[in-house]
Amino acid sequence: MAKLTHPENGVTVRMYRQGHGDCFLLALPKVDNPAESFYVLIDCGYKPGSQRFVHDNKIGDIVKDISEATGNQIDLFIITHEHQDHLNGIWKKNNPYFGDFDIKEAWFGWTEHPTDKLAVALRKKHKDILVKLTAAHRKLKLAVGKDDPSVTRIESLLNLEFGGESEKLGDTSFLAADGDMTNSVNKQAMKLVKDKATANNGVKYFKPGKKPIPIVGTKDIRAFVLGPPYKEQLLRSEDPEGTEGFPEFAASFHRLSFNGAFNDDDQLPVSPFGQQFHVPVSAKEANDDADVNHFIRFRREFYGPLKRSSGKEDSKDKTEVDKNADWRRIDDDWLYAAENLALSLNTGTNNTSLVLAFELPKSKKTLLFVGDAQRGNWVSWDDNRWKDGSASVTARDLLARTVLYKVGHHGSHNATLAGKLEDDYPNLSWMATGENAQEFTAMITAVNEWAITKNDPPWRHPLPSIKLALNEKAQGRVFQTDMDSLVKPDDVPQNEWDEFMARSKFTDLFFEYQIFDE
């Protein structure tokens, strides 16, 4: 197979179809020889199980294609954030996927910087929560069984943090007593990329704003860093507020208290409530001597013994519920709150996404890659200013020139903001205005059937109202992982659609799209 090439006056973007996850390969013109391509790879991962809905593409097939398309050389590897569906196609224990690649340079967000004080503090907090959540998951599994829906939901969310290629929670025995996650798939993937880049041009960590970053080795292409924000409060801001959300959005869970789940011993769970409010189940724990008081008798009658009833009405007395009905006790119920912690944990990581706008030198068109950036990341973009000579560039400028948008977080409700052009926060309406409006194209890394049918609760990826808004804005030019072709809208002239399709390529393995710098 021949190498991936760029058009004479532009760039080529290849969107891989390995399942519900991100992997993008960009071919840019080289500065010393514009006929040759400079290769940028952005993430490489997927959610296990989702690939069988898209022609059974294996991640190994994707990596093989990247190898052939680049000649085993990645000039710039960009890791947006530490999640399974962005990383698990990079490393595995035996014969790592990218083990034979030459990686010249690697970019990460500031949250991965080894010595930045806020980054170090955030990683420690994240690790502490993750270790405690793992303990809570183990206890809940012992208490209610491995097939309980909450257990499997937590496993799915933990897999995002650990990585791996199994649909079930992978082996977490690598977790040391202090919560060291060095050997997790996600950590090993990032380490592989860092180690290879360190041997060449090095690893770089970026904060938003300041100046545009030259992509050294390309023909004057630059990158503007929009996120992640350097504010912990914004990193934890998940859901749209006010007019920021698209229709059909509703927060579907509540934040609960789960501190009691975080007892690190390996016994069955302890209660989050003080002992003065705790009525033990076992006779051994209860005072069983001759002076049993009224409270103990009450406890025995209504909350014991250990053998539990079905909670159905007594057959002899239809007006009275069994005294020992299961619903009277909450022994294990409080552990279910750990699920909300897992959701919150993932949210914080999504907002650490490195957000980049690539600017083409002649036309100043931009290609916007946002990873899984959610609400807090988005609203921070307009706080930044980039000094470009005597000029000052704003997020509104960059979004107005956007002709390609890698849709955030598979098109979820909180990763593309709604709004109007005149609103003072970044939103979809800010993108592709003026002369760029007729070229706006979007790419959604989503397998809708898997997201809807294989998750509990279902993941609405993409949210229908966001997909509709993107289709209207892009006039049908919206690639989605699980869609084999695009349909021309009735109001789009045939010649315009033909010109778009001439720059597009569809295969079972990837979509390809060319953007001209003119």
Coordinates of C-alpha atoms in Angstrom, one line a residue:
M1 CA 0.0 0.0 0.0
A2 CA 1.3 3.5 -0.9
K3 CA 1.9 6.1 1.7
L4 CA -0.7 8.7 2.6
T5 CA -0.2 11.9 0.7
H6 CA -1.5 15.4 0.9
P7 CA -2.8 17.5 -2.0
E8 CA -0.4 19.9 -3.6
N9 CA -2.0 22.9 -1.9
G10 CA -3.5 21.5 1.3
V11 CA -3.7 18.6 3.9
T12 CA -5.3 15.2 4.1
V13 CA -7.2 14.0 7.2
R14 CA -7.8 10.2 7.6
M15 CA -10.4 9.3 10.2
Y16 CA -10.1 5.6 11.2
R17 CA -13.2 3.4 11.8
Q18 CA -12.0 1.1 14.5
G19 CA -15.1 1.6 16.6
H20 CA -16.3 4.0 19.2
G21 CA -13.0 5.9 19.7
D22 CA -10.6 8.4 18.2
C23 CA -7.7 7.8 15.8
F24 CA -6.8 10.5 13.2
L25 CA -3.9 10.6 10.8
L26 CA -3.0 13.9 9.1
A27 CA -0.7 14.3 6.1
L28 CA 0.8 17.9 6.0
P29 CA 3.3 19.3 3.5
K30 CA 7.0 19.2 4.6
V31 CA 8.9 22.4 4.7
D32 CA 12.1 21.1 3.0
N33 CA 10.2 19.0 0.5
P34 CA 6.6 19.9 0.0
A35 CA 6.0 16.8 -2.1
E36 CA 6.6 14.7 1.0
S37 CA 4.2 14.4 3.9
F38 CA 4.7 15.3 7.5
Y39 CA 2.5 12.8 9.6
V40 CA 0.5 13.8 12.6
L41 CA -1.3 11.1 14.6
I42 CA -4.0 12.2 17.1
D43 CA -4.9 9.4 19.6
C44 CA -5.5 5.7 18.8
G45 CA -8.1 3.8 20.8
Y46 CA -11.6 2.5 20.9
K47 CA -14.3 1.0 23.3
P48 CA -14.1 -2.8 23.2
G49 CA -17.1 -4.4 21.6
S50 CA -18.0 -1.4 19.5
Q51 CA -15.9 -2.4 16.5
R52 CA -18.1 -5.4 15.7
F53 CA -20.8 -2.9 14.6
V54 CA -18.4 -1.5 11.9
H55 CA -17.2 -4.3 9.7
D56 CA -15.3 -6.0 12.5
N57 CA -12.3 -3.7 12.1
K58 CA -9.5 -4.8 14.5
I59 CA -7.2 -2.2 16.1
G60 CA -4.3 -4.3 14.7
D61 CA -5.6 -3.6 11.2
I62 CA -5.8 0.1 11.9
V63 CA -2.2 0.2 13.2
K64 CA -1.0 -1.8 10.2
D65 CA -2.6 0.7 7.9
I66 CA -1.0 3.6 9.8
S67 CA 2.4 1.8 9.5
E68 CA 2.0 1.4 5.7
A69 CA 0.6 5.0 5.3
T70 CA 3.6 6.6 7.2
G71 CA 6.4 4.2 6.6
N72 CA 6.5 3.6 10.4
Q73 CA 7.3 7.2 11.1
I74 CA 5.1 9.5 13.1
D75 CA 6.5 13.1 13.0
L76 CA 4.1 14.3 15.7
F77 CA 2.0 12.1 18.0
I78 CA -0.7 14.0 19.9
I79 CA -2.3 12.5 23.0
T80 CA -5.5 14.5 23.9
H81 CA -6.2 12.8 27.3
E82 CA -5.9 9.6 29.3
H83 CA -8.9 7.5 28.4
Q84 CA -9.2 4.0 27.0
D85 CA -11.0 4.9 23.8
H86 CA -8.1 7.3 22.9
L87 CA -5.1 5.1 24.0
N88 CA -5.7 1.3 24.0
G89 CA -4.5 1.0 20.3
I90 CA -1.0 2.1 21.2
W91 CA 0.3 -0.5 23.7
K92 CA -0.3 -4.1 24.8
K93 CA 1.8 -6.4 27.0
N94 CA 3.2 -8.5 24.2
N95 CA 4.4 -6.8 21.0
P96 CA 3.1 -3.3 21.6
Y97 CA 1.2 -1.9 18.6
F98 CA 3.5 1.0 18.1
G99 CA 6.6 -0.7 19.3
D100 CA 8.3 -0.5 15.9
F101 CA 7.3 3.1 15.1
D102 CA 9.7 6.0 15.1
I103 CA 8.0 8.8 16.9
K104 CA 9.8 12.2 16.5
E105 CA 7.8 14.4 18.8
A106 CA 4.9 14.1 21.2
W107 CA 2.4 16.7 22.5
F108 CA 0.4 16.5 25.7
G109 CA -1.8 19.0 27.7
W110 CA -0.3 20.7 30.8
T111 CA -2.2 18.3 33.0
E112 CA 0.4 15.6 32.1
H113 CA 3.4 17.8 33.0
P114 CA 5.6 15.9 35.5
T115 CA 6.5 19.0 37.7
D116 CA 3.6 21.5 37.2
K117 CA 2.2 21.9 40.8
L118 CA -1.5 22.0 39.8
A119 CA -1.0 19.0 37.5
V120 CA 0.7 17.0 40.2
A121 CA -2.0 17.9 42.7
L122 CA -4.8 16.9 40.2
R123 CA -3.1 13.6 39.4
K124 CA -2.8 12.8 43.1
K125 CA -6.4 13.6 43.7
H126 CA -7.5 11.6 40.7
K127 CA -5.4 8.6 41.8
D128 CA -6.7 8.7 45.3
I129 CA -10.3 8.6 44.1
L130 CA -9.6 5.9 41.5
V131 CA -8.0 3.6 44.1
K132 CA -11.0 4.1 46.5
L133 CA -13.4 3.6 43.7
T134 CA -11.7 0.4 42.8
A135 CA -12.1 -0.8 46.4
A136 CA -15.8 0.3 46.4
H137 CA -16.4 -1.7 43.2
R138 CA -14.8 -4.8 44.7
K139 CA -17.0 -4.5 47.8
L140 CA -20.1 -3.9 45.8
K141 CA -19.3 -6.9 43.6
L142 CA -19.0 -9.1 46.7
A143 CA -22.1 -7.8 48.2
V144 CA -24.5 -7.9 45.2
G145 CA -22.8 -10.1 42.6
K146 CA -20.8 -9.6 39.5
D147 CA -23.9 -9.3 37.2
D148 CA -25.6 -6.5 39.1
P149 CA -26.1 -3.6 36.6
S150 CA -24.4 -1.1 38.8
V151 CA -21.3 -3.3 39.0
T152 CA -21.1 -3.6 35.3
R153 CA -21.7 0.1 34.8
I154 CA -18.8 0.9 37.2
E155 CA -16.6 -1.6 35.4
S156 CA -17.2 0.1 32.0
L157 CA -16.3 3.5 33.5
L158 CA -13.2 2.1 35.3
N159 CA -12.1 0.6 32.0
L160 CA -11.9 4.1 30.6
E161 CA -9.3 4.9 33.3
F162 CA -7.3 1.6 33.1
G163 CA -7.5 0.9 29.4
G164 CA -7.3 -2.6 27.9
E165 CA -9.2 -4.4 25.1
S166 CA -11.7 -6.4 27.1
E167 CA -15.4 -5.4 27.5
K168 CA -15.1 -6.5 31.1
L169 CA -13.0 -4.9 33.8
G170 CA -9.4 -5.8 33.2
D171 CA -6.9 -7.1 35.7
T172 CA -6.3 -4.5 38.3
S173 CA -3.7 -6.5 40.3
F174 CA -1.1 -4.0 39.1
L175 CA -2.5 -1.5 41.6
A176 CA 0.0 -1.3 44.5
A177 CA -1.1 -0.3 48.0
D178 CA -0.3 3.3 47.2
G179 CA -2.4 3.3 44.1
D180 CA 0.5 3.2 41.6
M181 CA -1.0 2.8 38.1
T182 CA 2.2 2.6 36.2
N183 CA 1.4 -0.7 34.6
S184 CA -2.1 0.1 33.4
V185 CA -2.7 0.0 29.7
N186 CA -3.3 3.8 29.5
K187 CA -0.2 4.6 31.4
Q188 CA 1.9 2.3 29.4
A189 CA 0.5 3.7 26.1
M190 CA 1.5 7.2 27.1
K191 CA 4.9 6.0 28.4
L192 CA 5.7 4.3 25.0
V193 CA 4.9 7.5 23.1
K194 CA 6.9 9.7 25.6
D195 CA 9.9 7.3 25.6
K196 CA 10.2 7.2 21.8
A197 CA 9.7 11.0 21.4
T198 CA 12.2 11.7 24.2
A199 CA 14.9 9.9 22.1
N200 CA 14.2 12.3 19.3
N201 CA 12.8 15.9 19.4
G202 CA 11.2 15.4 22.8
V203 CA 7.9 15.7 24.6
K204 CA 6.1 19.0 25.0
Y205 CA 3.3 20.0 27.4
F206 CA 1.0 22.9 26.5
K207 CA -1.2 25.5 28.3
P208 CA -3.7 27.5 26.3
G209 CA -3.1 30.9 24.9
K210 CA 0.2 32.8 24.5
K211 CA 1.5 32.3 21.0
P212 CA 0.7 30.0 18.0
I213 CA 2.9 26.9 18.0
P214 CA 4.9 26.3 14.8
I215 CA 4.7 22.7 13.7
V216 CA 8.4 22.4 13.0
G217 CA 9.0 20.4 9.8
T218 CA 5.8 21.5 8.1
K219 CA 5.4 24.2 5.5
D220 CA 4.3 27.0 7.9
I221 CA 1.4 25.2 9.5
R222 CA 0.7 26.4 13.1
A223 CA -1.3 25.2 16.0
F224 CA -3.3 27.3 18.5
V225 CA -3.8 25.7 22.0
L226 CA -7.3 26.4 23.3
G227 CA -7.5 23.9 26.2
P228 CA -7.4 22.4 28.7
P229 CA -8.1 25.4 31.0
Y230 CA -5.6 26.1 33.8
K231 CA -8.4 26.2 36.4
E232 CA -9.5 23.1 38.4
Q233 CA -13.1 24.5 38.7
L234 CA -13.5 24.6 34.9
L235 CA -12.0 21.1 34.6
R236 CA -14.9 19.8 36.7
S237 CA -17.6 21.8 34.9
E238 CA -19.4 19.1 32.9
D239 CA -23.0 20.0 31.8
P240 CA -24.2 22.9 29.8
E241 CA -25.8 25.8 31.6
G242 CA -28.7 28.0 30.5
T243 CA -28.8 28.3 26.7
E244 CA -25.6 26.3 26.3
G245 CA -27.4 22.9 25.9
F246 CA -29.0 21.5 22.8
P247 CA -32.6 20.2 23.1
E248 CA -33.1 16.7 24.6
F249 CA -30.4 17.3 27.2
A250 CA -31.2 16.5 30.8
A251 CA -28.9 15.5 33.6
S252 CA -29.6 11.9 34.3
F253 CA -28.0 11.3 37.6
H254 CA -27.5 13.0 41.0
R255 CA -24.3 13.6 42.9
L256 CA -24.6 11.5 46.0
S257 CA -22.4 11.1 49.1
F258 CA -20.1 8.2 48.7
N259 CA -17.3 8.7 51.2
G260 CA -18.4 5.7 53.1
A261 CA -17.5 3.5 50.2
F262 CA -13.9 4.4 50.5
N263 CA -12.7 2.1 53.3
D264 CA -9.5 0.6 52.0
D265 CA -9.6 -2.7 53.9
D266 CA -10.6 -5.9 52.0
Q267 CA -13.5 -6.9 54.3
L268 CA -17.1 -6.5 53.4
P269 CA -18.2 -2.8 53.3
V270 CA -18.5 -0.7 56.4
S271 CA -21.4 1.8 56.7
P272 CA -20.9 5.5 55.9
F273 CA -23.0 6.3 59.0
G274 CA -21.8 6.7 62.5
Q275 CA -21.9 3.6 64.8
Q276 CA -24.6 5.2 67.0
F277 CA -27.0 4.9 64.0
H278 CA -25.9 1.4 63.0
V279 CA -28.1 -1.6 63.8
P280 CA -26.1 -4.8 63.1
V281 CA -27.7 -7.7 61.4
S282 CA -25.9 -10.6 63.1
A283 CA -26.8 -11.9 66.5
K284 CA -23.1 -12.0 67.4
E285 CA -22.9 -8.2 67.0
A286 CA -26.2 -7.6 68.8
N287 CA -26.3 -7.7 72.6
D288 CA -27.7 -11.1 73.3
D289 CA -27.5 -11.4 77.1
A290 CA -30.4 -11.7 79.6
D291 CA -30.9 -7.9 79.8
V292 CA -32.0 -7.4 76.2
N293 CA -33.7 -4.0 76.1
H294 CA -36.7 -2.8 74.2
F295 CA -34.6 -1.4 71.3
I296 CA -32.9 -4.7 70.7
R297 CA -36.2 -6.5 70.7
F298 CA -37.5 -4.0 68.2
R299 CA -34.5 -4.5 66.1
R300 CA -34.9 -8.3 66.1
E301 CA -38.6 -8.1 65.3
F302 CA -38.4 -5.6 62.4
Y303 CA -34.8 -5.8 61.0
G304 CA -33.7 -9.4 61.6
P305 CA -32.9 -12.3 61.5
L306 CA -30.3 -12.8 58.7
K307 CA -32.7 -14.8 56.7
R308 CA -34.5 -12.2 54.6
S309 CA -38.1 -12.3 53.4
S310 CA -39.3 -11.5 49.9
G311 CA -41.1 -8.3 51.0
K312 CA -44.4 -9.6 49.8
E313 CA -47.6 -9.4 51.9
D314 CA -48.1 -12.2 54.5
S315 CA -50.6 -14.8 53.1
K316 CA -52.5 -14.8 56.4
D317 CA -52.8 -11.0 56.7
K318 CA -53.1 -9.1 53.4
T319 CA -53.0 -5.7 55.1
E320 CA -49.6 -6.0 56.6
V321 CA -46.1 -6.3 55.0
D322 CA -43.7 -8.9 56.3
K323 CA -41.9 -7.5 59.4
N324 CA -38.5 -8.4 57.9
A325 CA -39.1 -7.1 54.4
D326 CA -35.8 -6.4 52.5
W327 CA -36.7 -2.8 51.8
R328 CA -36.4 -2.1 55.6
R329 CA -32.6 -2.4 55.4
I330 CA -29.9 -0.5 53.5
D331 CA -26.9 -2.7 54.3
D332 CA -25.4 -2.6 50.7
D333 CA -27.5 0.1 49.0
W334 CA -25.2 3.0 49.9
L335 CA -22.4 1.4 47.9
Y336 CA -24.3 2.1 44.7
A337 CA -23.3 5.8 45.1
A338 CA -19.9 4.7 43.8
E339 CA -21.3 4.7 40.3
N340 CA -21.8 8.5 40.5
L341 CA -18.2 8.9 41.6
A342 CA -17.1 6.9 38.6
L343 CA -19.1 9.2 36.3
S344 CA -17.6 12.3 38.0
L345 CA -14.1 10.8 37.7
N346 CA -14.5 10.4 33.9
T347 CA -15.9 13.9 33.5
G348 CA -12.8 15.5 35.0
T349 CA -10.5 13.5 32.7
N350 CA -12.5 14.5 29.6
N351 CA -12.1 18.2 30.3
T352 CA -8.3 17.7 30.4
S353 CA -8.4 17.2 26.7
L354 CA -5.7 19.0 24.7
V355 CA -7.7 21.2 22.2
L356 CA -5.9 22.3 19.1
A357 CA -6.8 24.5 16.1
F358 CA -4.4 23.8 13.2
E359 CA -4.0 26.9 10.9
L360 CA -3.2 26.6 7.2
P361 CA -0.7 29.3 6.1
K362 CA -2.2 30.8 3.0
S363 CA -6.0 30.7 3.6
K364 CA -5.8 30.8 7.4
K365 CA -8.4 28.0 7.5
T366 CA -8.4 26.1 10.7
L367 CA -9.0 22.4 11.6
L368 CA -10.4 22.1 15.2
F369 CA -9.6 18.9 17.2
V370 CA -11.2 19.0 20.7
G371 CA -10.7 15.5 22.0
D372 CA -13.5 14.9 24.5
A373 CA -13.6 18.5 25.8
Q374 CA -16.8 19.3 27.7
R375 CA -18.5 22.4 29.0
G376 CA -15.7 23.8 31.3
N377 CA -13.1 23.4 28.6
W378 CA -15.3 25.1 25.9
V379 CA -16.2 28.2 27.9
S380 CA -12.6 28.8 28.8
W381 CA -11.5 29.3 25.2
D382 CA -12.5 32.9 24.9
D383 CA -10.4 33.8 27.9
N384 CA -7.3 33.2 25.8
R385 CA -5.4 35.6 23.5
W386 CA -2.6 34.6 21.2
K387 CA 0.0 37.2 20.3
D388 CA 0.8 36.9 16.6
G389 CA 3.3 39.6 15.7
S390 CA 1.5 42.9 16.4
A391 CA -1.9 41.2 16.1
S392 CA -4.0 39.5 18.8
V393 CA -5.9 36.3 17.8
T394 CA -9.1 35.3 19.7
A395 CA -11.0 32.1 20.0
R396 CA -13.8 33.7 18.0
D397 CA -11.3 34.4 15.2
L398 CA -10.2 30.7 15.2
L399 CA -13.6 29.2 15.3
A400 CA -14.9 31.6 12.6
R401 CA -12.2 30.1 10.3
T402 CA -12.9 26.5 11.2
V403 CA -13.6 24.3 8.2
L404 CA -13.2 21.0 9.9
Y405 CA -14.5 20.1 13.3
K406 CA -13.6 16.9 15.1
V407 CA -16.8 16.6 17.1
G408 CA -16.2 16.4 20.9
H409 CA -16.8 13.2 22.9
H410 CA -18.7 11.3 20.2
G411 CA -21.3 14.0 19.9
S412 CA -22.5 13.8 23.5
H413 CA -24.8 16.4 25.1
N414 CA -22.0 18.2 27.0
A415 CA -19.2 18.3 24.4
T416 CA -20.6 20.7 21.8
L417 CA -22.3 23.9 23.1
A418 CA -25.4 25.4 21.6
G419 CA -25.8 29.2 21.2
K420 CA -26.0 32.1 18.9
L421 CA -23.3 34.0 17.0
E422 CA -23.7 37.0 19.4
D423 CA -23.4 34.9 22.6
D424 CA -20.3 35.7 24.7
Y425 CA -19.3 32.0 25.1
P426 CA -17.8 29.7 22.4
N427 CA -20.5 27.6 20.7
L428 CA -21.3 25.9 17.4
S429 CA -22.6 29.1 15.9
W430 CA -19.2 30.7 16.2
M431 CA -17.7 28.1 13.8
A432 CA -17.3 28.6 10.0
T433 CA -18.8 32.0 9.4
G434 CA -18.5 34.2 6.3
E435 CA -16.6 32.7 3.4
N436 CA -15.8 29.5 5.4
A437 CA -19.5 28.6 5.9
Q438 CA -19.7 26.8 2.6
E439 CA -16.9 24.4 3.5
F440 CA -17.6 23.5 7.1
T441 CA -17.3 19.7 7.6
A442 CA -17.7 17.6 10.8
M443 CA -16.4 14.2 11.9
I444 CA -18.1 12.2 14.6
T445 CA -16.3 9.2 16.2
A446 CA -19.5 7.3 17.2
V447 CA -21.0 3.9 16.7
N448 CA -24.6 4.7 17.6
E449 CA -26.1 1.2 17.7
W450 CA -23.4 0.1 20.2
A451 CA -23.8 3.2 22.3
I452 CA -27.5 2.9 22.5
T453 CA -27.9 -0.9 23.0
K454 CA -24.8 -2.0 24.8
N455 CA -24.6 0.5 27.6
D456 CA -26.8 1.0 30.7
P457 CA -27.9 3.7 30.7
P458 CA -27.7 4.1 27.0
W459 CA -25.1 6.6 25.7
R460 CA -26.8 9.0 23.3
H461 CA -23.8 9.3 21.0
P462 CA -24.4 11.4 19.0
L463 CA -27.2 13.4 20.7
P464 CA -29.9 13.6 17.9
S465 CA -30.3 17.4 18.2
I466 CA -26.5 17.9 17.9
K467 CA -26.3 15.6 14.9
L468 CA -29.2 17.6 13.3
A469 CA -27.5 20.9 14.0
L470 CA -24.2 19.7 12.5
N471 CA -25.9 18.4 9.4
E472 CA -27.7 21.7 8.9
K473 CA -24.5 23.7 9.4
A474 CA -22.3 21.4 7.3
Q475 CA -25.0 20.9 4.6
G476 CA -24.7 17.1 5.0
R477 CA -20.9 17.0 5.2
V478 CA -20.8 15.0 8.4
F479 CA -18.7 11.8 8.6
Q480 CA -19.7 9.3 11.3
T481 CA -17.8 6.1 12.2
D482 CA -20.8 3.8 11.6
M483 CA -22.0 5.4 8.4
D484 CA -20.7 4.0 5.1
S485 CA -21.8 6.9 2.9
L486 CA -23.3 10.4 3.0
V487 CA -26.5 11.6 1.4
K488 CA -26.8 14.9 -0.5
P489 CA -29.4 17.3 1.1
D490 CA -32.0 18.4 -1.4
D491 CA -31.1 22.1 -1.1
V492 CA -27.4 21.5 -1.9
P493 CA -26.4 22.1 -5.5
Q494 CA -25.2 19.0 -7.3
N495 CA -22.0 20.6 -8.4
E496 CA -21.1 21.6 -4.9
W497 CA -21.8 18.1 -3.6
D498 CA -19.7 16.5 -6.4
E499 CA -16.8 18.8 -5.5
F500 CA -17.0 17.7 -1.9
M501 CA -17.2 14.0 -2.8
A502 CA -14.2 14.3 -5.1
R503 CA -12.2 15.3 -2.0
S504 CA -13.6 12.4 0.1
K505 CA -12.8 8.7 0.2
F506 CA -14.8 6.0 1.9
T507 CA -13.4 2.5 2.9
D508 CA -14.3 0.0 5.5
L509 CA -11.1 1.0 7.4
F510 CA -11.2 4.8 7.2
F511 CA -12.7 8.0 5.8
E512 CA -10.4 10.4 4.1
Y513 CA -10.9 14.1 3.4
Q514 CA -8.8 16.7 1.7
I515 CA -8.8 20.4 2.6
F516 CA -7.3 22.9 0.1
D517 CA -5.2 25.9 1.3
E518 CA -6.7 28.4 -1.0

